[in-house]
Coordinates of C-alpha atoms and ligand atoms in Angstrom, one line a residue:
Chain H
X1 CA 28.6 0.5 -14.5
X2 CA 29.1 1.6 -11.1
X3 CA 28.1 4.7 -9.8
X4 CA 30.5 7.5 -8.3
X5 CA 31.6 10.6 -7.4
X6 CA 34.8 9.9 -9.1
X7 CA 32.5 8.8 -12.1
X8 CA 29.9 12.1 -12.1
X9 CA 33.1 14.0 -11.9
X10 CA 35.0 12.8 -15.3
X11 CA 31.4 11.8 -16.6
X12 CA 30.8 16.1 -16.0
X13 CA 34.2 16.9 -17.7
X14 CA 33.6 15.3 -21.4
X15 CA 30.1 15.9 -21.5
X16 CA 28.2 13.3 -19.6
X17 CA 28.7 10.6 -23.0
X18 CA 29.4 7.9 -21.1
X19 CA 26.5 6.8 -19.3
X20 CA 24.6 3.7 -20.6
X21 CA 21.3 3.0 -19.8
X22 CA 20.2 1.8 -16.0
X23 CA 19.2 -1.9 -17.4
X24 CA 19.4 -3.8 -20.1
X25 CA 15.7 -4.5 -21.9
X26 CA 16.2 -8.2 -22.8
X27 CA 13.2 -10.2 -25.0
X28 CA 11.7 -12.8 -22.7
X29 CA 13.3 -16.7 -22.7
X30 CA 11.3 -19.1 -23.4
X31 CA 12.0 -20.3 -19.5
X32 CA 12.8 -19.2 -16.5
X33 CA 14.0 -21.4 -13.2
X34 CA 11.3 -18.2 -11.6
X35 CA 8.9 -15.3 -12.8
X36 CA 8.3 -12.6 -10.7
X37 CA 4.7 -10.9 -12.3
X38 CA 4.7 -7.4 -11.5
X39 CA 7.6 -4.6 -11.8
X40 CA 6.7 -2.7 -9.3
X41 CA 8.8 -2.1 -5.7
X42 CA 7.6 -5.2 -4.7
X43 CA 8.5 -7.6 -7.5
X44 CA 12.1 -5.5 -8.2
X45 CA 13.1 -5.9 -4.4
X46 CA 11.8 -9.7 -4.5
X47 CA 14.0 -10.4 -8.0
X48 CA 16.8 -8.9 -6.5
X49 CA 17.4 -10.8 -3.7
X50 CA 16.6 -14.1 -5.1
X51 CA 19.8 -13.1 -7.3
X52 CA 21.6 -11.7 -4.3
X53 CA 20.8 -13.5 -1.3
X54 CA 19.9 -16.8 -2.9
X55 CA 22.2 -17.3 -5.9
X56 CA 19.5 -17.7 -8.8
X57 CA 20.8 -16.8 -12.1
X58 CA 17.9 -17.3 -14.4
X59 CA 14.8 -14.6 -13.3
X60 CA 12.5 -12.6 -14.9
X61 CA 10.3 -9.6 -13.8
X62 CA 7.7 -9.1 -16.2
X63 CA 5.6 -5.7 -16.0
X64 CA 2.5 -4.9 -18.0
X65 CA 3.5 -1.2 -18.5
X66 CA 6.7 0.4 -17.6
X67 CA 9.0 0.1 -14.8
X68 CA 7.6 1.5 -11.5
X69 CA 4.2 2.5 -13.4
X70 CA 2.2 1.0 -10.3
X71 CA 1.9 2.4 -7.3
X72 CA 5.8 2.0 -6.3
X73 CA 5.4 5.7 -8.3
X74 CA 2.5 7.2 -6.6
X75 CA 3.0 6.4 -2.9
X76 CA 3.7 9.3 -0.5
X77 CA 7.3 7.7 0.5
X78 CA 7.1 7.2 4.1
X79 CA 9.2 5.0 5.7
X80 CA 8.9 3.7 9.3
X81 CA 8.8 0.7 11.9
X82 CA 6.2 2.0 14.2
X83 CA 3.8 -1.2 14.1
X84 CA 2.7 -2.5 17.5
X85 CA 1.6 -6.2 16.9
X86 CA 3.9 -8.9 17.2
X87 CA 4.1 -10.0 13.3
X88 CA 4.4 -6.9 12.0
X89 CA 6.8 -5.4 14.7
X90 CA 9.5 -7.4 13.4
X91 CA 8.4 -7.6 9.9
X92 CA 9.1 -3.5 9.6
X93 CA 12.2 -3.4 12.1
X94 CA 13.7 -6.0 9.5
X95 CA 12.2 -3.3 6.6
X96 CA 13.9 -0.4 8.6
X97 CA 17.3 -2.0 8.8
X98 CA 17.3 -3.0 5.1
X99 CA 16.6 0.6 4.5
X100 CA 19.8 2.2 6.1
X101 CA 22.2 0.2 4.2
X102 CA 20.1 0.1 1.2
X103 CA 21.8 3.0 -0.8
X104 CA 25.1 1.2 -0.3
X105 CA 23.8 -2.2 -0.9
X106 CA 22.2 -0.7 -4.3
X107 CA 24.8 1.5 -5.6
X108 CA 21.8 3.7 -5.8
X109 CA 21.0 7.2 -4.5
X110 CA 17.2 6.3 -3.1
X111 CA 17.5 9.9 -1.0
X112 CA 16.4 7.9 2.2
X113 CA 16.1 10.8 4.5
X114 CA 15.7 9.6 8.2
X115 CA 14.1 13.4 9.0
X116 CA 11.5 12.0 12.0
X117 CA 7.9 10.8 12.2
X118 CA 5.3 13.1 14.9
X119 CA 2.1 10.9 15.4
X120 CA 0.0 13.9 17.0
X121 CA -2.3 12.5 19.7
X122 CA -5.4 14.8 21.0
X123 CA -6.8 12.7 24.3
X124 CA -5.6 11.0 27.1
X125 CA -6.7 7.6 25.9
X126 CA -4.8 8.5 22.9
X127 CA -1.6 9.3 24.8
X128 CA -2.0 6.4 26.7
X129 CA -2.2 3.9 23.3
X130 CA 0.9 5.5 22.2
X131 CA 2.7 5.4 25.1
X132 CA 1.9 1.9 24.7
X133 CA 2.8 1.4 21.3
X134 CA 6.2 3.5 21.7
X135 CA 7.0 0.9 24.8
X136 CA 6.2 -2.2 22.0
X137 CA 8.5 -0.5 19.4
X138 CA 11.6 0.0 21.9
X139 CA 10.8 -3.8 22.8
X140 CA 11.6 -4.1 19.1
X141 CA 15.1 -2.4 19.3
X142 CA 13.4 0.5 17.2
X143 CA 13.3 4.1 18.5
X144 CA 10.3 5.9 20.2
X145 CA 10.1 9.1 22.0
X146 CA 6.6 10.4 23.6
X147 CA 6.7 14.0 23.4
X148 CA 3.8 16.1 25.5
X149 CA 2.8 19.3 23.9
X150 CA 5.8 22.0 24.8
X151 CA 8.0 19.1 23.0
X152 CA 5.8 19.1 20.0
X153 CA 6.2 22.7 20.4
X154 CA 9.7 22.6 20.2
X155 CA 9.8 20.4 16.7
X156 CA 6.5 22.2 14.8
X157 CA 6.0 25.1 16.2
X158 CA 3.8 26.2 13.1
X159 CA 1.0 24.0 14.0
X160 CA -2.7 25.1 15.5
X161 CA -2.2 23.7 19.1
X162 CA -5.4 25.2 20.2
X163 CA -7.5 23.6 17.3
X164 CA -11.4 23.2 19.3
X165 CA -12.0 19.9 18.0
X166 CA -8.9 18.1 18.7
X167 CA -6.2 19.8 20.4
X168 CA -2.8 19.0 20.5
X169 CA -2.4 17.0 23.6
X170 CA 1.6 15.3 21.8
X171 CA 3.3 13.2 19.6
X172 CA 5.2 10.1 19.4
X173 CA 8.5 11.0 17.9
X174 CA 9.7 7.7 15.9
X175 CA 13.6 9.6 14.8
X176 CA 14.6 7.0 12.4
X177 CA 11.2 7.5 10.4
X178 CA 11.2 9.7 7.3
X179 CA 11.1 9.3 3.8
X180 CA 13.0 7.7 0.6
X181 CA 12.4 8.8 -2.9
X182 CA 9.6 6.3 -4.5
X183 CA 10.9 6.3 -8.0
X184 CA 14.6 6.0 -7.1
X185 CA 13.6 2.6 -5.1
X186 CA 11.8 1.1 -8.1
X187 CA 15.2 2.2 -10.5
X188 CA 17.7 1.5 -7.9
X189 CA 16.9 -2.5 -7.5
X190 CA 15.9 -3.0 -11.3
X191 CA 19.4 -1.7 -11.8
X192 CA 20.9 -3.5 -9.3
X193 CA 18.6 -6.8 -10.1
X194 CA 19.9 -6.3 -13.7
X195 CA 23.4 -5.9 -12.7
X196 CA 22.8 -9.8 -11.7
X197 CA 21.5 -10.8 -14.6
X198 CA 17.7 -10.5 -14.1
X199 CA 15.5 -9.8 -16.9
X200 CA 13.6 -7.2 -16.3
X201 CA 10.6 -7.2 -19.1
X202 CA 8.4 -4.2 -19.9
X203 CA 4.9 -4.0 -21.3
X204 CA 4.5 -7.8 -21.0
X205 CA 1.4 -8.3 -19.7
X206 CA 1.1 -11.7 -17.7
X207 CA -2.9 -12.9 -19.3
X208 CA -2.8 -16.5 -17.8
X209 CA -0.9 -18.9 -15.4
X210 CA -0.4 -22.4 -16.5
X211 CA -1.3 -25.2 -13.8
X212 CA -0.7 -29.0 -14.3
X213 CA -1.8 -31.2 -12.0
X214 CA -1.7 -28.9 -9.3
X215 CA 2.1 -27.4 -10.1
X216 CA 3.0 -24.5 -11.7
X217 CA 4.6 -24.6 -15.3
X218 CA 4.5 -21.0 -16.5
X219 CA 2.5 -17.7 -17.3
X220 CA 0.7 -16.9 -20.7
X221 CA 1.4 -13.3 -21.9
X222 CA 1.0 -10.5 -24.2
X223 CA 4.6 -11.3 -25.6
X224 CA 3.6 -15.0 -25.0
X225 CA 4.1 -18.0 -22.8
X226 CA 6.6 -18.3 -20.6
X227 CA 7.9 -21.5 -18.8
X228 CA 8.7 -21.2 -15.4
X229 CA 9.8 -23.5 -12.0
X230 CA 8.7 -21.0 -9.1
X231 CA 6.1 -18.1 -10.4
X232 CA 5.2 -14.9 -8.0
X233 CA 2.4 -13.1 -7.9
X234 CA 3.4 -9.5 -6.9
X235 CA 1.2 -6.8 -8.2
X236 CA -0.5 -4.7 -5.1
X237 CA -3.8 -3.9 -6.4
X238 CA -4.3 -6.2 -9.3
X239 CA -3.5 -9.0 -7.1
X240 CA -7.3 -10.4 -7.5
X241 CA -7.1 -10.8 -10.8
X242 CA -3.6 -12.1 -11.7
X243 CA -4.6 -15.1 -8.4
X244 CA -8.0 -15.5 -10.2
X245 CA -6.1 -16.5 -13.3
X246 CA -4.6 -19.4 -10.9
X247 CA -8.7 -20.2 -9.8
X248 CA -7.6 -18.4 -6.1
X249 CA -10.1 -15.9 -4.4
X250 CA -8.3 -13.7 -2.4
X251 CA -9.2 -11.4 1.0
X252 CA -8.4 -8.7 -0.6
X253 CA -10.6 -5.7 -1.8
X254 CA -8.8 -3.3 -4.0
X255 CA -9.8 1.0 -3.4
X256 CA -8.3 3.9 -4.3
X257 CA -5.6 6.4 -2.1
X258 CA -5.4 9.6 -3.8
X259 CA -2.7 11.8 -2.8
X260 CA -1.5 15.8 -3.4
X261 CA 1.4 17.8 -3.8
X262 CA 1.7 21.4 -4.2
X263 CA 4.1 23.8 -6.0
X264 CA 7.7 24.4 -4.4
X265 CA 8.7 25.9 -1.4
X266 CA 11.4 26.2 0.7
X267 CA 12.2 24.3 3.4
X268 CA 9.6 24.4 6.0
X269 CA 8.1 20.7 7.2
X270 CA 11.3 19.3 8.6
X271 CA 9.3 16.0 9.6
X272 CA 6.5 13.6 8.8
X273 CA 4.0 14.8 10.4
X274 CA 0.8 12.9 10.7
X275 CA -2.7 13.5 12.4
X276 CA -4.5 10.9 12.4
X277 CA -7.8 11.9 14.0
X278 CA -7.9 14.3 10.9
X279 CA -6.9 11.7 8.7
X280 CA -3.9 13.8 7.1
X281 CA -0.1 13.3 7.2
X282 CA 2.4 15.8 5.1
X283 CA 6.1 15.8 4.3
X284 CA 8.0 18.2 2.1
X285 CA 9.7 16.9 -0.5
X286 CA 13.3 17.2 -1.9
X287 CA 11.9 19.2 -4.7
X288 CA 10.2 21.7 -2.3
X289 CA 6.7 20.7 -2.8
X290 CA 4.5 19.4 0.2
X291 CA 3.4 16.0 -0.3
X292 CA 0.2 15.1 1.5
X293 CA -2.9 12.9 1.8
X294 CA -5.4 11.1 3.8
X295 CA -7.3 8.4 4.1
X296 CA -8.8 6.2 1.2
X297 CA -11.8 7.2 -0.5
X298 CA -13.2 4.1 0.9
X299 CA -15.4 2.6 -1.7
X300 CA -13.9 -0.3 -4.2
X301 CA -12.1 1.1 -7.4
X302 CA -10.0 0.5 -9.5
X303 CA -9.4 4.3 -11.2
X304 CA -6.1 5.9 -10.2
X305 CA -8.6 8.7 -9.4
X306 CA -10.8 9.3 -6.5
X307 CA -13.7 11.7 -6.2
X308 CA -13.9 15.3 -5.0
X309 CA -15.3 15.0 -1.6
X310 CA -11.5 13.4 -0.2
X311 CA -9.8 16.1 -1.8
X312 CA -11.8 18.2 0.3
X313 CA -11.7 16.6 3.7
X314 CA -8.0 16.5 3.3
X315 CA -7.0 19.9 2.7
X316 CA -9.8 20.6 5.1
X317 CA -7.8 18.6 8.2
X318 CA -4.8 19.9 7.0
X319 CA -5.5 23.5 6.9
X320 CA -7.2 22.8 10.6
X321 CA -3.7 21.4 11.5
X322 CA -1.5 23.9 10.3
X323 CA -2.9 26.8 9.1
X324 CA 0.3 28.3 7.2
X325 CA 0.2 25.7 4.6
X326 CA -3.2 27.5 3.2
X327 CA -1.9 30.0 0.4
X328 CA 0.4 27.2 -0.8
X329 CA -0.7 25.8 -4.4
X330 CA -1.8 22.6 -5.1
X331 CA 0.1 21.3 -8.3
X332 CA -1.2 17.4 -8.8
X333 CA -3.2 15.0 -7.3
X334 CA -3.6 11.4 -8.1
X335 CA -4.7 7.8 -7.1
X336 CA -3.2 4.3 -6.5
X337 CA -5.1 1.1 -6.3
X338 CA -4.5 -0.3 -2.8
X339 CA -5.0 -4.0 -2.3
X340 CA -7.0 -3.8 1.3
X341 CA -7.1 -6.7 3.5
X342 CA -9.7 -8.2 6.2
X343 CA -7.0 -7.2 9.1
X344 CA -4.6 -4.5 7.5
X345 CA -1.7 -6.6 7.2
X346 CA 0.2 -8.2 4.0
X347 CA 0.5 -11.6 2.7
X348 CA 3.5 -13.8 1.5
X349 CA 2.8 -17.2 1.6
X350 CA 3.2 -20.2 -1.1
X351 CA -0.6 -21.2 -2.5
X352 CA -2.0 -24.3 -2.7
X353 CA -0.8 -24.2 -6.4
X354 CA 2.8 -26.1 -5.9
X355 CA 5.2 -23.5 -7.0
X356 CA 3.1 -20.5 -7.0
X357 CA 3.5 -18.3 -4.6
X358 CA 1.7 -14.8 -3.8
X359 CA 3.3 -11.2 -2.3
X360 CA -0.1 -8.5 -1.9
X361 CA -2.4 -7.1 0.9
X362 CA 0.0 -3.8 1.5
X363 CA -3.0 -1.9 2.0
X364 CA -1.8 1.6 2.1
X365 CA 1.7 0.9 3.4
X366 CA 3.6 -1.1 1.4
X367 CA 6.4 1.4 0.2
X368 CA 7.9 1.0 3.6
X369 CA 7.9 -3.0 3.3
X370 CA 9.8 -3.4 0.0
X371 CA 12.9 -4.4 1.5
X372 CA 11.9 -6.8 3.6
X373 CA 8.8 -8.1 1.5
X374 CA 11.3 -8.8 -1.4
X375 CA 13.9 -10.4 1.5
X376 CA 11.4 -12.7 2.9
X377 CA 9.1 -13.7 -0.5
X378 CA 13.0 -14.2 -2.2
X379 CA 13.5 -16.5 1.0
X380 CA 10.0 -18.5 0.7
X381 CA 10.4 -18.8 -2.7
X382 CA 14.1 -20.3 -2.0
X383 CA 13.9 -22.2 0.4
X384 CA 9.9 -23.4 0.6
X385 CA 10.4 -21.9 4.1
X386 CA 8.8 -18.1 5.6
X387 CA 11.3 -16.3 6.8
X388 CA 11.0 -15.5 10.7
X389 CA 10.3 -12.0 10.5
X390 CA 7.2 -12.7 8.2
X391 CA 5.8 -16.0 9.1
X392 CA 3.1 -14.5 10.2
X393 CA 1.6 -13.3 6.7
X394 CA -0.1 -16.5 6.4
X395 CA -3.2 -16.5 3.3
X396 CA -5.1 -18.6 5.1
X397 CA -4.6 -16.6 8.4
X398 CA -8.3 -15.1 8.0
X399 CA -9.6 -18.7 8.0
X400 CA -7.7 -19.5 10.7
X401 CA -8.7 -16.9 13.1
X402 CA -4.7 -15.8 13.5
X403 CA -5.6 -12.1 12.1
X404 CA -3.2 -9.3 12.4
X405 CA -5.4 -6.7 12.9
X406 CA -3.2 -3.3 14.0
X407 CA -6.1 -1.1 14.2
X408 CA -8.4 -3.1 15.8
X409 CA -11.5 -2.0 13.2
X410 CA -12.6 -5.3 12.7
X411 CA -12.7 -7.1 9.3
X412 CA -14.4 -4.7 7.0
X413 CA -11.9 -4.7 4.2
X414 CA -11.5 -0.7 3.6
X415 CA -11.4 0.0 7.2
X416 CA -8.0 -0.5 7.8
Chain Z
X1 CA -20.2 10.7 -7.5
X2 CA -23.8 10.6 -6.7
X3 CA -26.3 7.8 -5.7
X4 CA -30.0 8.0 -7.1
X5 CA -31.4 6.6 -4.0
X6 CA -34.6 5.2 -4.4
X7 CA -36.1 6.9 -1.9
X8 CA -34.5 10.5 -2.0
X9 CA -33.5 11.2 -5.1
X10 CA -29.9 11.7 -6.5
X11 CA -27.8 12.7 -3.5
X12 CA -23.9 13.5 -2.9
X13 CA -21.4 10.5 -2.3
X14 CA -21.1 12.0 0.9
X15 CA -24.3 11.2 2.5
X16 CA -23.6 7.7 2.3
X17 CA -21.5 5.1 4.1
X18 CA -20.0 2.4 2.2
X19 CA -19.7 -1.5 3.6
X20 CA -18.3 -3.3 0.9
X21 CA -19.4 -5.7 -1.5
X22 CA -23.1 -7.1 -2.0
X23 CA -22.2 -11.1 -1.4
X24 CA -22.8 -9.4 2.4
X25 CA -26.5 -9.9 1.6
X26 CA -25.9 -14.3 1.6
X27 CA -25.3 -14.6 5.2
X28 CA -24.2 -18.3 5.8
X29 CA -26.7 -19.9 8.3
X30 CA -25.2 -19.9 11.3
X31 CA -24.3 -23.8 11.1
X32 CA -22.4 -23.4 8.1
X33 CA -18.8 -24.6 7.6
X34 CA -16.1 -22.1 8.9
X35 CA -15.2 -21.9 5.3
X36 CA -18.0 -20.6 4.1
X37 CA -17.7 -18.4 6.7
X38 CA -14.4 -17.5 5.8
X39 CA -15.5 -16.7 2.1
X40 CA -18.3 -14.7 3.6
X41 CA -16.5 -12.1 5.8
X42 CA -13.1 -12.4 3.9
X43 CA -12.8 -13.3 0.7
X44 CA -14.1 -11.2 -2.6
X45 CA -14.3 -11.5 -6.3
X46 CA -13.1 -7.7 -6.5
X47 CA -13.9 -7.1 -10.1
X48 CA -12.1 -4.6 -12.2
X49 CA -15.3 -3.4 -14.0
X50 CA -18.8 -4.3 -12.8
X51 CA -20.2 -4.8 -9.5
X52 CA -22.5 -4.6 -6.8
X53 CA -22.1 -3.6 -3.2
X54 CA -24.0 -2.0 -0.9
X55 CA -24.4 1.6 1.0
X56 CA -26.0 2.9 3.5
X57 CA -27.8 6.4 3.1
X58 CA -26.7 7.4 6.9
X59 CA -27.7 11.1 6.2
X60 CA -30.8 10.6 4.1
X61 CA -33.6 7.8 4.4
X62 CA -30.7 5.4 6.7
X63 CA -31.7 2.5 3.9
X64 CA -29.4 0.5 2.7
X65 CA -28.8 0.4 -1.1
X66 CA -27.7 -2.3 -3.5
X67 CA -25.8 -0.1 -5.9
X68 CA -24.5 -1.7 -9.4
X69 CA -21.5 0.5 -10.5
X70 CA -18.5 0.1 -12.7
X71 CA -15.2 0.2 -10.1
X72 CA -13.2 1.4 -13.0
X73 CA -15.2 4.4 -14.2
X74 CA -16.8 5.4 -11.5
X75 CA -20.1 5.1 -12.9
X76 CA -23.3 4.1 -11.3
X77 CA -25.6 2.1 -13.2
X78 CA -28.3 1.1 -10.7
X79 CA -29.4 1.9 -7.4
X80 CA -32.2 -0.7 -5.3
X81 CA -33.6 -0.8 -2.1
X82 CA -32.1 -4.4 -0.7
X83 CA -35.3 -6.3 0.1
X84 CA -36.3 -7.5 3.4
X85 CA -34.3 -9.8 5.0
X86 CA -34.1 -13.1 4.1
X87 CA -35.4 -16.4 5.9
X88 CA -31.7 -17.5 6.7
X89 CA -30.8 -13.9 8.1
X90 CA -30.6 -11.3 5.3
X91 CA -28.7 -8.0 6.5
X92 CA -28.8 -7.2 10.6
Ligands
FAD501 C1 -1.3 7.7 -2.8 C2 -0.5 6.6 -2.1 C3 0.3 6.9 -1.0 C4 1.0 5.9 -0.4 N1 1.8 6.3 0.7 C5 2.6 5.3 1.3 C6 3.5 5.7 2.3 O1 3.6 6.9 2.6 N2 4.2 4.7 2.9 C7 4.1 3.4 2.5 O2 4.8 2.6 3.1 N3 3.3 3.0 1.5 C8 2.5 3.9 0.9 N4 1.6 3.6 -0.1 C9 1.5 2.2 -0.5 C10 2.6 1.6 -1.4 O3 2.8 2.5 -2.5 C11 2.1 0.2 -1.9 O4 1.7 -0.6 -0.9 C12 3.2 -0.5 -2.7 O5 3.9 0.3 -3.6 C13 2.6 -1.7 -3.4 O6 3.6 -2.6 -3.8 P1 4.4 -2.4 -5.3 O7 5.3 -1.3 -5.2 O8 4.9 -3.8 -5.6 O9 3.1 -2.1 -6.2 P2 3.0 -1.5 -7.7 O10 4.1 -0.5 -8.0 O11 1.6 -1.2 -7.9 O12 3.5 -2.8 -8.5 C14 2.6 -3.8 -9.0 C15 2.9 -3.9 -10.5 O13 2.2 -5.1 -11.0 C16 1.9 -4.7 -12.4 N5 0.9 -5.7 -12.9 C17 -0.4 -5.8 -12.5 N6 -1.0 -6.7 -13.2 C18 -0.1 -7.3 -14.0 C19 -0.1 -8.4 -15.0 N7 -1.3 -9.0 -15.2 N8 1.0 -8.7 -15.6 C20 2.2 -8.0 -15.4 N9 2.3 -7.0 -14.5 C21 1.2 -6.6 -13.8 C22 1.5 -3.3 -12.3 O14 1.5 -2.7 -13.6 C23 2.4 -2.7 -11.3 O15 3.6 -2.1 -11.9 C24 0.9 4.6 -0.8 C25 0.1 4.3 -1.9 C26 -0.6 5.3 -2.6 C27 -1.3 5.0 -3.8
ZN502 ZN1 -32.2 7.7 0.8

């Protein structure tokens, strides 16, 4: 069925019975020509465009709870292509681009809302490094406008300029940043994967992956095994697991990101606005509530939970930021498990396992990258080639010494 | 979340630093294979459940701490001193 305004019109006149369900929920074959292991943003966007871009007919996704039960559903939905290193620069540019025709491309209302990103700066060094990095982004073709203080001003005029431990000195404005909503990305491509004939396959837990010789022949599950050509592993903070069930040990360290919303307002954070010296960004969402957060609790975990002494740094930085937030409420906060990398950036690359191939490392910005993640893993797994705009997100880049490391922090795995 | 260091007592999560997980302690000699150390700075065993890793108490007794903790729950099973450094290096 395809959505329209036509169709919520008549759909609204005799009492909304038509509508069917978003996908079908097919039992698993007993084999697939490929097997995408994880339903999350990653996996859906990954399934679709093998379908789409690359003609396969015969996929499945297979999710060990529900649909967009990962972290696709607790991100803080921002979307931008402000990356400075060659490698990622072009990886999100790509990711940006997907995302402005994405809602047509879908038939799916993902409410990507292209409101503006402020990345406050509070030195002259500071400035300088984002002068710099707005320079590499307009090299990319992307947008990047360095604001000084009375042009902050002019977009949030509710903040505390005068702040005594870092004051406002401006902002890179990056105008087609903003945000998408997280759960409407995860629905839209398993409807439209669906639409093309992917299985999509709910609480099937993927237990084992079958190796012969050195090739991959299928996955072991909770419904059971499951032959398969090409197999993906695409599951963000479980990814050391699900590899270690091939006999891979990954660079990855998996920690918890909580995040916070509060109660309902109206309209009053037009932007993104992020401060990173305070570790704290905040965007208002649809809905009303502001949706906020910080930095990792940065110690390993694997609870969708952190600990109290986050929750209070953040509200801390943000009520030094902008003071009017304060009497808001705070509703809900949560965790995701973030798959942290030696450098920061992601992986897609094929393993040594023939067939097997692996999509994880998205740190703490991965919602961003589902288009293009999905575009380029669909491509590798296609064609045995990486796609230009991620050939850099080699696995064995850390060996290698060719390290992506956009922070510079070195290769401690939660400092990034 | 609280550490019983072994020197101070149970203290707040937030006196401590965290570096990340105990296989820091087996420092490859410094002629070893770039693979091993590759696995050494890079590569973990990341368990959901059980595991060791190691803290620093910056604002008490600036030891570091082996701590033994379940990444799932949260809990902390054991806190130790890590011993002197080893003859091939042991912690900087
Ligand atoms: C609080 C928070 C805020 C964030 N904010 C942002 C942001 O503002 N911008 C941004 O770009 N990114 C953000 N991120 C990061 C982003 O959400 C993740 O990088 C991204 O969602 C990870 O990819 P995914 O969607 O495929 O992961 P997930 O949705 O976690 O998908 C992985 C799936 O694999 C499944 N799985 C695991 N093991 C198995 C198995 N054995 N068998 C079958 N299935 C399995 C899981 O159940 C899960 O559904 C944030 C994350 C968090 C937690
Ligand atoms: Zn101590």
């Amino acid at each position: 069925m395809r959505y329209s305004g036509l169709k919520v019109i008549t759909e609204g006149l005799f009492g909304n019975k038509g509508w069917k369900p978003a996908w079908r929920t097919p039992d698993p074959k007993p084999e697939y020509d490929a097997i995408i292991i994880g339903g999350g943003g990653h996996g859906l966007s990954t399934a679709y465009y093998l379908a789409k871009n690359h003609g396969f007919t015969n996929i499945a996704v297979l999710e060990k709870g529900y649909l967009g039960s990962g972290n696709i559903g607790r991100n803080t939905t921002i979307v931008r292509a402000n990356y400075f290193l060659p490698g990622n620069s072009e990886f999100y540019s790509h990711s940006l681009k997907l995302w402005e025709g994405l809602e047509a491309d879908l038939n799916y209302n993902v409410m990507h809302s292209q409101r503006g990103l402020i990345n406050l700066f509070h030195s002259d060094g500071q400035r300088d490094a984002f002068a710099r990095r707005g320079n590499s982004m307009i090299n990319q073709g992307d947008d990047a406008i360095l604001l000084d203080r009375e042009g902050v001003r002019e977009h949030l005029p509710y903040l505390d300029f005068e702040q005594t431990r870092f004051p406002i000195y401006g902002g890179l404005l990056h105008p087609r940043g903003g945000t998408a909503r997280h759960d409407a990305v995860a629905w839209g491509y398993a409807r439209a994967a669906d639409r093309r004939g992917v299985d999509l396959i709910q609480n099937c837990e993927v237990t084992g992956i079958d190796v012969e010789n050195g090739v991959v022949r299928g996955v072991q599950t909770t419904r059971g095994s499951i032959r398969a050509k090409k197999v993906a592993i695409v599951v963000a903070g479980r990814s050391s697991q699900v590899a270690a069930m091939a006999g891979m040990r990954l660079p990855i360290e998996s920690h918890v990101l909580q995040a916070f919303v509060t109660e309902g307002l109206k309209p009053v954070i037009n932007h993104v606005v992020s401060f990173g010296m305070g570790h704290f960004y905040i965007s208002q969402s649809d809905k009303g509530g502001l949706v906020f957060g910080g930095d990792i609790d940065f110690y390993a975990s694997y609870a969708s939970r952190g600990n109290l002494p986050m929750v209070e740094h953040v509200m801390e930085a943000g009520m030094t930021l902008m003071p009017m937030i304060g009497r808001a409420r705070v509703l809900r906060s949560w965790g995701g498990i973030m798959d942290m990398t030696p450098d920061g950036s992601p992986i897609i690359d094929r393993t040594d396992i023939s067939g097997l191939f692996i999509d994880c490392g998205w740190n703490y910005g991965g919602f961003k990258a589902v288009p293009a993640s999905g575009w380029c893993m669909a491509h590798l797994m296609a064609t045995g080639e990486s796609h230009p705009v991620a050939e850099k997100f080699k696995l064995n880049r850390f060996a290698t010494g060719h390290i992506l490391d956009e922070e510079g922090t070195g290769s401690q795995h939660n400092l990034h | 979340m609280r550490l019983n260091c072994p020197h101070c007592g149970p203290r707040d999560r937030r006196e401590f630093y965290y570096y990340g997980a105990a296989a820091y302690l087996d420092r490859p000699s410094p002629d070893a294979p770039a693979q091993a150390w590759d696995d050494y700075l890079h590569n973990r065993d990341n368990p959901a459940g059980m595991t060791q890793d190691l803290w620093y108490h910056e604002q008490g007794c600036t030891a570091w701490l082996k701590v033994t903790r379940n990444t799932v729950t949260h809990e902390i099973i054991a806190v130790d001193a890590v011993a002197t450094p080893k003859a091939s290096g042991g912690m900087a």
